[in-house]
Short mmCIF file of C-alpha atoms and ligand atoms in Angstrom, two decimals:
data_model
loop_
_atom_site.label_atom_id
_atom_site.label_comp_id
_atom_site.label_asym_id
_atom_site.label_seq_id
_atom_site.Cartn_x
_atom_site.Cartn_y
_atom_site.Cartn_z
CA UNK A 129 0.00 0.00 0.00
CA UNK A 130 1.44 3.17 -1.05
CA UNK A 131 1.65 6.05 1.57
CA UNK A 132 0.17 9.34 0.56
CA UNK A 133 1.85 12.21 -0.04
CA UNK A 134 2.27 14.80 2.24
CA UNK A 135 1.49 18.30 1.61
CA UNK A 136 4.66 20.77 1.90
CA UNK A 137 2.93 23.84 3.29
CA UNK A 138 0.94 23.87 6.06
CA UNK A 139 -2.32 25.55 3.93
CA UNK A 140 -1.67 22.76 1.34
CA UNK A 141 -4.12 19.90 3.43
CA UNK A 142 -6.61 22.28 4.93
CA UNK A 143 -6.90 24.12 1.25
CA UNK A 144 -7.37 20.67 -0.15
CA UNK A 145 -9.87 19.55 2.48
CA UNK A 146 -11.33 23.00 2.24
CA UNK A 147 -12.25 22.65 -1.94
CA UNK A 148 -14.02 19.44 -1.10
CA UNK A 149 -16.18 21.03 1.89
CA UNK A 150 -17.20 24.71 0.21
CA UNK A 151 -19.45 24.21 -3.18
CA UNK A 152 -22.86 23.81 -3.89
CA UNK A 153 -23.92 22.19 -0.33
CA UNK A 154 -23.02 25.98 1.16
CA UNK A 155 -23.73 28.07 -1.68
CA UNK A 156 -26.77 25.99 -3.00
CA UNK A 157 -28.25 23.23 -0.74
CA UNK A 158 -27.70 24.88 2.54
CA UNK A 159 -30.04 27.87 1.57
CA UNK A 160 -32.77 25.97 -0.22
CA UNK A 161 -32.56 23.37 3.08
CA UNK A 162 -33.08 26.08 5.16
CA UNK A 163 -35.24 27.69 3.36
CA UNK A 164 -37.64 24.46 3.81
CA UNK A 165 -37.17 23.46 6.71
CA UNK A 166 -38.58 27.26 8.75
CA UNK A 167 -34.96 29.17 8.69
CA UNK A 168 -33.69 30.78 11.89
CA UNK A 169 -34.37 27.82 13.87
CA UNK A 170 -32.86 25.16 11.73
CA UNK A 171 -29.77 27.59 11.42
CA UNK A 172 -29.51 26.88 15.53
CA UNK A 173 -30.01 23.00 15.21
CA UNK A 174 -27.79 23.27 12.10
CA UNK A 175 -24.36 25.14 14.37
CA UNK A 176 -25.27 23.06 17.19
CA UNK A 177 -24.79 19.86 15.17
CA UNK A 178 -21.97 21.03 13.50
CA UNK A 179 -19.89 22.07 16.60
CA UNK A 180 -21.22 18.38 18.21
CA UNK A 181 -21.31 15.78 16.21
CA UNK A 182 -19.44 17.18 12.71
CA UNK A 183 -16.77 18.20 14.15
CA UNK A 184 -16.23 14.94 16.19
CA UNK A 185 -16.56 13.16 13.03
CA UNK A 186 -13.85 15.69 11.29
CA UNK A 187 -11.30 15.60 13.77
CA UNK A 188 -11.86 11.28 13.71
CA UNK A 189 -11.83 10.87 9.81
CA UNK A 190 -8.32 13.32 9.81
CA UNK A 191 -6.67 11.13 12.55
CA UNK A 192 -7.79 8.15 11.07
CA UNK A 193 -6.01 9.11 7.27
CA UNK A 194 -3.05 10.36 9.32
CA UNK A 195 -2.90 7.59 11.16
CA UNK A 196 -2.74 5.03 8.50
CA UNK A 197 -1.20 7.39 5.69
CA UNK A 198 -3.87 5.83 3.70
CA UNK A 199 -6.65 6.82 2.14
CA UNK A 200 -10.24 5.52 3.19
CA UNK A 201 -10.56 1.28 2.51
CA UNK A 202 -7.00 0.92 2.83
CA UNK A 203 -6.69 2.85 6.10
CA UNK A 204 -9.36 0.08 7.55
CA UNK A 205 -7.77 -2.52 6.04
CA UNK A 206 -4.12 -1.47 7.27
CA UNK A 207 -5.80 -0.19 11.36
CA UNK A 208 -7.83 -3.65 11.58
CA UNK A 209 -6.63 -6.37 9.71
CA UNK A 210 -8.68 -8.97 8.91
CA UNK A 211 -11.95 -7.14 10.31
CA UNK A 212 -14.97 -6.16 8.54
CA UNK A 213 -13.97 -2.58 8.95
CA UNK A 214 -13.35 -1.31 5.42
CA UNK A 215 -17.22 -1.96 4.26
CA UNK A 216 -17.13 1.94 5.60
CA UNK A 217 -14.80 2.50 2.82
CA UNK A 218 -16.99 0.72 -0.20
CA UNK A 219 -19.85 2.42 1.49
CA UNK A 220 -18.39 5.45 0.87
CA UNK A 221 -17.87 5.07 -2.63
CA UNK A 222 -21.51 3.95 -3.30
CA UNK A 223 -22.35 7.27 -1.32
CA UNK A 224 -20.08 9.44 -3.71
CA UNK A 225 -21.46 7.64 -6.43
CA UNK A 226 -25.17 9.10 -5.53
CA UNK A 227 -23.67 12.24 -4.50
CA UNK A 228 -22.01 12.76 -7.67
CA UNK A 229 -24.84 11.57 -9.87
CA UNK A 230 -26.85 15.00 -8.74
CA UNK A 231 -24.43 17.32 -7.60
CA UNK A 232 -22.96 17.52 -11.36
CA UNK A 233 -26.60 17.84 -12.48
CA UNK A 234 -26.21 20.88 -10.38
CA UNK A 235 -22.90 21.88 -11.29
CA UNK A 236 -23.87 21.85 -14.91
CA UNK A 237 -26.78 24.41 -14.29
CA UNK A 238 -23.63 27.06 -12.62
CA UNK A 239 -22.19 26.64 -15.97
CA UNK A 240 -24.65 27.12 -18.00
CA UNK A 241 -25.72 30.39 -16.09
CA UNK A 242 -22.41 31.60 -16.38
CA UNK A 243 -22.96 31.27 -19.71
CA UNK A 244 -26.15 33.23 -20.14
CA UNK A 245 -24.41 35.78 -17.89
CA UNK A 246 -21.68 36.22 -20.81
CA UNK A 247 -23.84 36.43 -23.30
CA UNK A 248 -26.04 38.64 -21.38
CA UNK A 249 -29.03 36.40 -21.14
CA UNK A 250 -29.21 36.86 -17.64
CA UNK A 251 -29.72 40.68 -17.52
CA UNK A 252 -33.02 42.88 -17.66
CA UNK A 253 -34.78 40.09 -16.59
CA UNK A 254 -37.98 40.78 -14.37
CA UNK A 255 -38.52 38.44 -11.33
CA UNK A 256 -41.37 36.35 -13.43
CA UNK A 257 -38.43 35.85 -16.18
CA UNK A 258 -35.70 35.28 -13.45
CA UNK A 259 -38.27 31.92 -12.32
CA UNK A 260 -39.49 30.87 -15.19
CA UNK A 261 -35.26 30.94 -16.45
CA UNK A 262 -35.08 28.34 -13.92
CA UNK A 263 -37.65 26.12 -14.80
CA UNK A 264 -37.11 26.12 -18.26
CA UNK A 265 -33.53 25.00 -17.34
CA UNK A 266 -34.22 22.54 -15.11
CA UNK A 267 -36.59 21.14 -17.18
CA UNK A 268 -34.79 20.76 -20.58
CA UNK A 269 -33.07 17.56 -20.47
CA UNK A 270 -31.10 18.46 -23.37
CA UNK A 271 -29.46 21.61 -21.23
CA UNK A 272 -29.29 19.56 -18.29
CA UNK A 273 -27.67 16.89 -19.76
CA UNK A 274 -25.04 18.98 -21.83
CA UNK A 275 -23.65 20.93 -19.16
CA UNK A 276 -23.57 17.90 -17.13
CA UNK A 277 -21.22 16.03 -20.09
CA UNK A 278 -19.50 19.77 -20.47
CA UNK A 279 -18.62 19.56 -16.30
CA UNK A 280 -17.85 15.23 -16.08
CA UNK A 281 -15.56 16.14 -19.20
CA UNK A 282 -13.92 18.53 -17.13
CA UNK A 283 -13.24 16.50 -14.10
CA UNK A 284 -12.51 13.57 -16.01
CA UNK A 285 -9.67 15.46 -17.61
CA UNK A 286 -8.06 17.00 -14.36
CA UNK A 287 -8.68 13.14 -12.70
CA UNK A 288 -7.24 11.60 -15.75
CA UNK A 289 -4.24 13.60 -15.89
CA UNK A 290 -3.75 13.45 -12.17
CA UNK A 291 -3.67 17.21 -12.20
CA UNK A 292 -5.74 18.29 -8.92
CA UNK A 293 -3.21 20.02 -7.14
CA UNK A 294 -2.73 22.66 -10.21
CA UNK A 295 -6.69 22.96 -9.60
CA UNK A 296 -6.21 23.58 -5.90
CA UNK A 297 -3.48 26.25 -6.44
CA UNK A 298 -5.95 28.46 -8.56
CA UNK A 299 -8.82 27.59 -6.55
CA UNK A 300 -6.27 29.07 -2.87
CA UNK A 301 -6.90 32.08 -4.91
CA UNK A 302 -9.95 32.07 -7.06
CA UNK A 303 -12.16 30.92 -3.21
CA UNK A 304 -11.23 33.77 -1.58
CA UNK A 305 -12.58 35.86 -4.63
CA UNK A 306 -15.92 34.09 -4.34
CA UNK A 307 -16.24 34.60 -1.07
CA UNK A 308 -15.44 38.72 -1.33
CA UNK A 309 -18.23 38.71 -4.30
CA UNK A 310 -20.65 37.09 -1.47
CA UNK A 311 -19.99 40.04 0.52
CA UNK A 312 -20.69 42.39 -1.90
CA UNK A 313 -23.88 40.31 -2.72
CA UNK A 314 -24.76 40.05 0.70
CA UNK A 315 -24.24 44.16 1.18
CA UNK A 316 -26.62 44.20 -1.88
CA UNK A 317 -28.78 42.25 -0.51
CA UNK A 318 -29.60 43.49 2.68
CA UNK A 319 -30.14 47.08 1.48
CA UNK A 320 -32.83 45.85 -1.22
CA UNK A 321 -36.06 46.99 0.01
CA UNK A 322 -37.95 44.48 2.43
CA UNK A 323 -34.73 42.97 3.20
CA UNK A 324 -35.60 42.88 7.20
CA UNK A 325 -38.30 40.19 6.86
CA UNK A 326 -35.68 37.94 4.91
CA UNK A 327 -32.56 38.72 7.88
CA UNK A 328 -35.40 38.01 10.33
CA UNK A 329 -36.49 34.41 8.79
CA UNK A 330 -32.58 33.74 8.75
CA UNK A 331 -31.82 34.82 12.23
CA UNK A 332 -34.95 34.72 14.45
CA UNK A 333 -35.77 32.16 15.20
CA UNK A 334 -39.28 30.12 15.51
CA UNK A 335 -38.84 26.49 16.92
CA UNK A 336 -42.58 25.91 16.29
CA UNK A 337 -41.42 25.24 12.92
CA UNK A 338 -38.37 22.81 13.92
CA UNK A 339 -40.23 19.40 12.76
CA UNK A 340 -38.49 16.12 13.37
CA UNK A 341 -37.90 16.24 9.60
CA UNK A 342 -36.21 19.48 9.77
CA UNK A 343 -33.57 17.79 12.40
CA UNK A 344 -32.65 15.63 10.93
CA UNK A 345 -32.48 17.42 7.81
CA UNK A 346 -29.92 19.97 9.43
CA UNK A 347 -27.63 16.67 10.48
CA UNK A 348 -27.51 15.52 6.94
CA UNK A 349 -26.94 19.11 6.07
CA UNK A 350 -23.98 19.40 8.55
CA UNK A 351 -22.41 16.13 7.07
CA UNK A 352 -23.34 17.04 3.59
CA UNK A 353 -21.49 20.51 3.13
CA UNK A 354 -18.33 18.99 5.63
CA UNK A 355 -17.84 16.03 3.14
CA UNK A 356 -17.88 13.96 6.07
CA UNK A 357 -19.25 10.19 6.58
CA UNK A 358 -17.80 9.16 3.50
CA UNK A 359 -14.22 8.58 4.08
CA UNK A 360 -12.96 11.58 1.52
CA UNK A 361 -11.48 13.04 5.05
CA UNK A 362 -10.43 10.22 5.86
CA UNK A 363 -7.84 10.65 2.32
CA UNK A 364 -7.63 14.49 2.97
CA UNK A 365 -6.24 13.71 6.57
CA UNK A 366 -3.38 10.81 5.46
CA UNK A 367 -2.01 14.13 3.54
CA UNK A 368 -1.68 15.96 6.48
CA UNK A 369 1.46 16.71 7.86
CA UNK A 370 2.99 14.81 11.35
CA UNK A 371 3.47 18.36 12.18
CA UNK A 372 0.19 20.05 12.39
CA UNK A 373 -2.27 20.29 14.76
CA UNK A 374 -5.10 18.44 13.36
CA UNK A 375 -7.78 19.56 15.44
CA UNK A 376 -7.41 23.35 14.60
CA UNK A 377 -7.04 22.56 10.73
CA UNK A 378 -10.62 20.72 11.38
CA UNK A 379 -12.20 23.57 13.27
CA UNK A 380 -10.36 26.34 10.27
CA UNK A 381 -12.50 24.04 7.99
CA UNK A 382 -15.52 24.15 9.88
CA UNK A 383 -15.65 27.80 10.26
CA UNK A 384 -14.86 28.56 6.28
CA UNK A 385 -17.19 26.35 5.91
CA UNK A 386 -19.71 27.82 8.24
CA UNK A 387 -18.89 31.39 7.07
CA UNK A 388 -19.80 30.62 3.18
CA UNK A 389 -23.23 29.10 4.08
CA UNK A 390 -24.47 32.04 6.34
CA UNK A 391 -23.11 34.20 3.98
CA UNK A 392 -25.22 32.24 1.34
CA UNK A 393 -27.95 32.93 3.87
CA UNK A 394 -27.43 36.40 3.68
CA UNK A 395 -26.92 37.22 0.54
CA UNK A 396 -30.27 34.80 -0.89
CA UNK A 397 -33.24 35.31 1.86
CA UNK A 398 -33.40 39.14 1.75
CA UNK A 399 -33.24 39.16 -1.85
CA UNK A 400 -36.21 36.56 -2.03
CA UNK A 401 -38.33 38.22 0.28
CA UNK A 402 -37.57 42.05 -1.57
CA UNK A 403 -38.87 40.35 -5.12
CA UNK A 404 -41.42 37.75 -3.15
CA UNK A 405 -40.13 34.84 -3.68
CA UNK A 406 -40.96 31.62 -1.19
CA UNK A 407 -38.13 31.25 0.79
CA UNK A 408 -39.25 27.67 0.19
CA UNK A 409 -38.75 27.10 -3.40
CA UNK A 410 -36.68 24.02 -3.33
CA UNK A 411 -33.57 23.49 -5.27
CA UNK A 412 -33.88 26.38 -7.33
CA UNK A 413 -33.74 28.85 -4.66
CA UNK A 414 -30.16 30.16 -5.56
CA UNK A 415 -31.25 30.96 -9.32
CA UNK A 416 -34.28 32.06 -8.48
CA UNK A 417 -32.96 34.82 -6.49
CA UNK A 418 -30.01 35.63 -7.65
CA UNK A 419 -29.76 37.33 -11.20
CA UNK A 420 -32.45 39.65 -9.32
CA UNK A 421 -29.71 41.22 -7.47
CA UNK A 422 -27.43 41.49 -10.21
CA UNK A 423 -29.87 43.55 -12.06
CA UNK A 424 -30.44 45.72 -8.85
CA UNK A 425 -26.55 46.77 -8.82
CA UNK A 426 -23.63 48.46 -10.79
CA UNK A 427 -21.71 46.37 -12.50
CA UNK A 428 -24.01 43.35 -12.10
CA UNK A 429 -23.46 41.93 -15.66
CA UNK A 430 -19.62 40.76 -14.50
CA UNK A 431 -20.65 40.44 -10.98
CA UNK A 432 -23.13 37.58 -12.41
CA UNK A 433 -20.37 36.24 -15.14
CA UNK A 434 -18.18 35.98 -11.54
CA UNK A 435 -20.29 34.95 -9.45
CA UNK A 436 -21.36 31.59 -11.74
CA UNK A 437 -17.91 30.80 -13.10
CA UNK A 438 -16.49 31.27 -9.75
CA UNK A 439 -19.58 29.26 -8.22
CA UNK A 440 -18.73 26.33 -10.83
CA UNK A 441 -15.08 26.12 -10.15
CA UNK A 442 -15.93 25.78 -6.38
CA UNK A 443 -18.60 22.95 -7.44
CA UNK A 444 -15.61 21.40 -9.35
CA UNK A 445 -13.19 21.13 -6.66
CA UNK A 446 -15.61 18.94 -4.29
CA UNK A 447 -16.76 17.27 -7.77
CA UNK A 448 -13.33 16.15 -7.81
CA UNK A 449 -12.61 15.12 -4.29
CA UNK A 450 -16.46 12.50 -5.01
CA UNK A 451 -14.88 11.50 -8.43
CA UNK A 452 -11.15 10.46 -7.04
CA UNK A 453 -13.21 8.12 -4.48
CA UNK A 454 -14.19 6.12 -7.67
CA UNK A 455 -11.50 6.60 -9.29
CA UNK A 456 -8.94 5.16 -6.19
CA UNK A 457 -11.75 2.65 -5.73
CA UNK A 458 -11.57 1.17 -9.31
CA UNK A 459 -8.00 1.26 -9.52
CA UNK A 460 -6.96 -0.83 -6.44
CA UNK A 461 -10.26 -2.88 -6.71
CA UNK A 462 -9.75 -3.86 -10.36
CA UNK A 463 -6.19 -3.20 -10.87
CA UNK A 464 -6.58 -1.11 -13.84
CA UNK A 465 -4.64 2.14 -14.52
CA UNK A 466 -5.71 5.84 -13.66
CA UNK A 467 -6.99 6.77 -17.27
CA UNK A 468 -9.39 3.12 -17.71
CA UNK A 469 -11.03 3.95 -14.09
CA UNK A 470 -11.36 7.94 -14.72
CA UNK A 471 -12.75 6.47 -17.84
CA UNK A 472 -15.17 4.03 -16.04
CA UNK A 473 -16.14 6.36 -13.63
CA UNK A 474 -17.10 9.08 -15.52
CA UNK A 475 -19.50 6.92 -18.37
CA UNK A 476 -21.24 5.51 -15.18
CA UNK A 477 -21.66 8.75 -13.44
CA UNK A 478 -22.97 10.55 -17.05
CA UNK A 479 -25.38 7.35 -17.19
CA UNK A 480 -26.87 8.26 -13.59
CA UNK A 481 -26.28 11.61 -13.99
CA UNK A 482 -28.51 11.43 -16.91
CA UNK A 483 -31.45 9.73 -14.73
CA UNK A 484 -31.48 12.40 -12.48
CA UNK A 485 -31.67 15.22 -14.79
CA UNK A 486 -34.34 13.59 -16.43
CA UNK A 487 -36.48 13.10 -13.18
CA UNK A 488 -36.47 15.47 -9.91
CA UNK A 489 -37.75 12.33 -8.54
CA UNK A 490 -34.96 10.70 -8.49
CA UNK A 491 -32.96 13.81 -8.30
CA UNK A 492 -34.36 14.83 -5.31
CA UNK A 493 -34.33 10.81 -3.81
CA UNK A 494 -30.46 10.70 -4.34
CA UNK A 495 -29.95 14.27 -2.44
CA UNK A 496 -32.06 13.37 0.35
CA UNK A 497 -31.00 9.73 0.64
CA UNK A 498 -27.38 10.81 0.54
CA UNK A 499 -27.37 13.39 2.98
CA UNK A 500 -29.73 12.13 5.54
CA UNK A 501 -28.82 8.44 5.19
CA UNK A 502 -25.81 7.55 4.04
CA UNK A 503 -23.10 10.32 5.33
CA UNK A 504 -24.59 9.82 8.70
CA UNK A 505 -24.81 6.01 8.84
CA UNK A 506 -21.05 6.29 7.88
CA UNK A 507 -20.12 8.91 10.11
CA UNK A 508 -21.21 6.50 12.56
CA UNK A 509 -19.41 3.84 12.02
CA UNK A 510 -16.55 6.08 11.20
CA UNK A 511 -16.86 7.22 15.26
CA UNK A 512 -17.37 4.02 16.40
CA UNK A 513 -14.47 2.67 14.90
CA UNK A 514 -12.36 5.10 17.15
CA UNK A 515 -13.30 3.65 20.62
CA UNK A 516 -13.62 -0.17 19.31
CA UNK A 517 -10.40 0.00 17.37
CA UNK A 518 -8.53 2.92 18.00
CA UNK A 519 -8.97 3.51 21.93
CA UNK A 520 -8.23 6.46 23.62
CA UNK A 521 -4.14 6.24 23.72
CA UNK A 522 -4.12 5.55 19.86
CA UNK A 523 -6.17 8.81 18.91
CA UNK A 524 -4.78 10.89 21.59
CA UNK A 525 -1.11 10.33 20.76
CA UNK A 526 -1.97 11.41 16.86
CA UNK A 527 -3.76 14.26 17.94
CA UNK A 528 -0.92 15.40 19.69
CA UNK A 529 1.48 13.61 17.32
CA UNK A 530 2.94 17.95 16.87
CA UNK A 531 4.16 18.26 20.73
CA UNK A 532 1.32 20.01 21.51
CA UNK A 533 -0.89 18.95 23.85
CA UNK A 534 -4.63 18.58 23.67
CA UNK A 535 -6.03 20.15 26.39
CA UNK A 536 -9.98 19.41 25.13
CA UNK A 537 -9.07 15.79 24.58
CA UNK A 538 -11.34 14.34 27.10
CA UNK A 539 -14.34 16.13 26.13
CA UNK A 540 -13.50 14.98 22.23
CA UNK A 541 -13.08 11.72 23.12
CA UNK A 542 -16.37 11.97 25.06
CA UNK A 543 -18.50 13.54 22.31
CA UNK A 544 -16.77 10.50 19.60
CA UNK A 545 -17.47 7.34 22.02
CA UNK A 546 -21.11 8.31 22.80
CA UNK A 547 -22.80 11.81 21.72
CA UNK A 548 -21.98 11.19 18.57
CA UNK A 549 -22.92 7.39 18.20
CA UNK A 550 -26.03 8.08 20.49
CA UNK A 551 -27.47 11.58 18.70
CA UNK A 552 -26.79 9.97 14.85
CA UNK A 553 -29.13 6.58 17.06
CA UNK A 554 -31.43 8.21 18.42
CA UNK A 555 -32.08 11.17 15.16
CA UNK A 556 -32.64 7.53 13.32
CA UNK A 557 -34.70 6.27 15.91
CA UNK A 558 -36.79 9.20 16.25
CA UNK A 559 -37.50 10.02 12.87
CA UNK A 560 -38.53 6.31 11.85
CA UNK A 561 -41.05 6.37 14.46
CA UNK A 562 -42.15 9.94 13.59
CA UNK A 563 -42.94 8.74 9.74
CA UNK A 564 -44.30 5.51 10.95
CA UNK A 565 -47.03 6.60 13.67
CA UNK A 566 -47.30 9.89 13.46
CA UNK A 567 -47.37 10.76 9.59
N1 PFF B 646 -19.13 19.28 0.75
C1 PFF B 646 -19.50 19.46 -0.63
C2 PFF B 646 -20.33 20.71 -0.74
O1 PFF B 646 -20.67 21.30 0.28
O2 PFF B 646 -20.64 21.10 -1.85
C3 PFF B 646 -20.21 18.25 -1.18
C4 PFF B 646 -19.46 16.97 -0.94
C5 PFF B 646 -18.21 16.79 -1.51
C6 PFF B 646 -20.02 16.01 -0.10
C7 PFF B 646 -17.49 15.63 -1.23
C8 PFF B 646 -19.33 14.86 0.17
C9 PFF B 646 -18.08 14.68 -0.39
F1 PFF B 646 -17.41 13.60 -0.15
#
């Protein structure tokens, strides 16, 4: 088993780790979830969970990869030989697998925006033409499918060539640049007229509206936008350096992360409630709102060719972090060479890709399946492998594998060996006897 490489400079891992977590599950799931599921008080559930249980998970999947050098099946396989362990691994890759099959569906739509925003498609529109955009988009297959082929093509090419890292340079500058534009957006935003009643739904909260649903929908969200459950962290973390401190690289990533999706918050529900749009409008939420602002401001034809180009390439770089998980998968399963499984991979994930384009059924089955299933069903696993396997001397020594010491260990360890198993039990628990006796 070959050990990863490590990254040279300390931003190297967390910039890498950082691609996969910020894309569309800030930018466009996390508002539209929120947006569903009665705002201010899911954001609560939603930081609560993440500080909780996703971090937990974070910090466990980075020690493990460290730990091993490995990435996901082979770190299980290498930690505890001969045990069932690494079905966490292959579950993982049927999780990117769904994952992928939508989120490129999705990817393929930031394209294709971008390029009505070059062409100038996207401007003068009135708020009935910014909506109906969006449907007409979503509901051509042809588009859909296109874009999707235009994005796979893309991601197949970096993959194929083994070329990532010269993504992740531009993308250590290009992220920042998307996140300044969400400023500006969000500054936009907020002075539009009405804009109160949209900061209020983000930020005051009502719990009458917190439904079991909407729990657990902020858990899968947490997991979702972290890429965590999976195992990608698990690869992120055997690149990570003997040297750093792996639990403040997890909590930088949790808070960039965190940062991006309240600014999506921000900059999306004032805008929808200024042009009265439901802050409930599903997956479209983020197109539906958006060009609206761009015609409200100076300079809002390139704001809107930035915005979507810069809003693609950040759906690209966690595209790619789902897609190497295949890739990896098919090479050491089948023993066949980089370009045969990028190959492979990408002709299967076209095929499903095409499925969900074709029906928001299934679309919409995948995103909630993956999210609210699968990541957390791993994740738990993922924690209980720490205490069974691991124990406590194992995980503390790697956390403080840097010389310094981890003075929150015992409250980590806590939260991994039972909040984390327990809430991810009982959320399950709760939720199958809400649909079965009370729906
Ligand atoms: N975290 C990514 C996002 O927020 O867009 C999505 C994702 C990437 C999930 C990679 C899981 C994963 F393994």
């Amino acid at each position: 088993m070959k050990q990863q490489d490590k990254f040279s400079s300390k931003l190297g891992a967390i910039a890498v780790a950082a691609g996969s977590a910020v894309g569309l599950g800030n930018i466009w799931r996390f508002p539209y979830i929120l947006g569903e599921n009665g705002g201010a008080a899911f954001l609560l559930i939603y930081i609560l969970f993440t500080i909780i249980i996703a971090l937990p998970v974070l910090i466990s999947e980075f020690s493990i990869g460290r730990m091993a050098g490995l990435s996901a099946t082979a770190a299980f396989k290498k930690l505890a030989p001969g045990k069932k362990w690494y079905f966490i691994g292959l579950s993982g890759v049927l999780c990117a697998f769904v994952i992928i099959s939508f989120y490129n569906v999705v990817a393929g739509w930031t394209l294709y925006y971008t390029y009505l925003a070059i062409v100038g498609d996207l401007q003068s529109l009135n708020e009935q033409e910014v909506t109906q955009l969006y449907q007409q988009t979503s509901s051509d297959t042809t588009t859909c499918i296109f874009w999707m082929v235009l994005i796979v093509g893309a991601i197949a090419y970096i993959v194929a060539r083994g070329v990532q890292d010269g993504i992740e340079k531009y993308s250590k500058v290009l992220m920042p640049l998307l996140f300044l534009l969400m400023i500006v957006l969000c500054v936009r935003s907020v002075t539009l007229d009405n804009a109160s009643e949209g900061l209020a739904f983000l930020l005051n909260p009502d719990f009458s509206k917190l439904t079991p649903t909407a729990i657990f929908a902020a858990l899968g969200q947490a997991f979702f936008s972290l890429s965590i459950g999976m195992g990608v962290m698990i690869t992120y973390g055997s690149y990570i350096n003997k040297a750093q401190n792996i639990q403040r690289s997890a909590m930088s990533i949790v808070v960039i992360d965190f940062i991006v999706a309240l600014l999506a918050g921000i900059m999306i529900f004032p805008c929808a409630f200024s042009f009265g749009i439901s802050p409930d409008s599903g997956p479209g939420l983020v197109f539906v709102t958006l060009p609206n602002i761009f015609n409200k401001m100076t300079a809002g034809h390139i704001m809107s060719i930035a915005f979507f180009l810069l809003l693609a390439i950040a759906a690209l770089t966690s595209s790619i972090s789902l897609f190497e998980v295949l890739v990896s998968f098919a090479k050491a399963q089948y023993g066949i060479g980089r370009r045969k499984a990028t190959i492979i991979a990408s002709v299967l994930t076209v095929c499903v890709g095409i499925i969900c384009a074709v029906s928001p059924t299934v679309f919409s089955l995948f995103d909630n399946v993956s999210a609210n299933i699968l990541l957390p069903l791993g994740a738990f696993f993922i924690v209980l492998f720490i205490p069974i396997v691991l124990g406590r001397k194992r995980l503390r020594k790697e956390l403080e594998a840097n010389g310094d010491k981890c003075k929150t260990f015992s409250l980590l360890y806590f939260l991994i060996k039972f909040i984390v198993p327990l809430a991810i039990f009982s959320l399950f628990l709760y939720c199958i006897v809400n649909w079965l006796f009370v729906n």
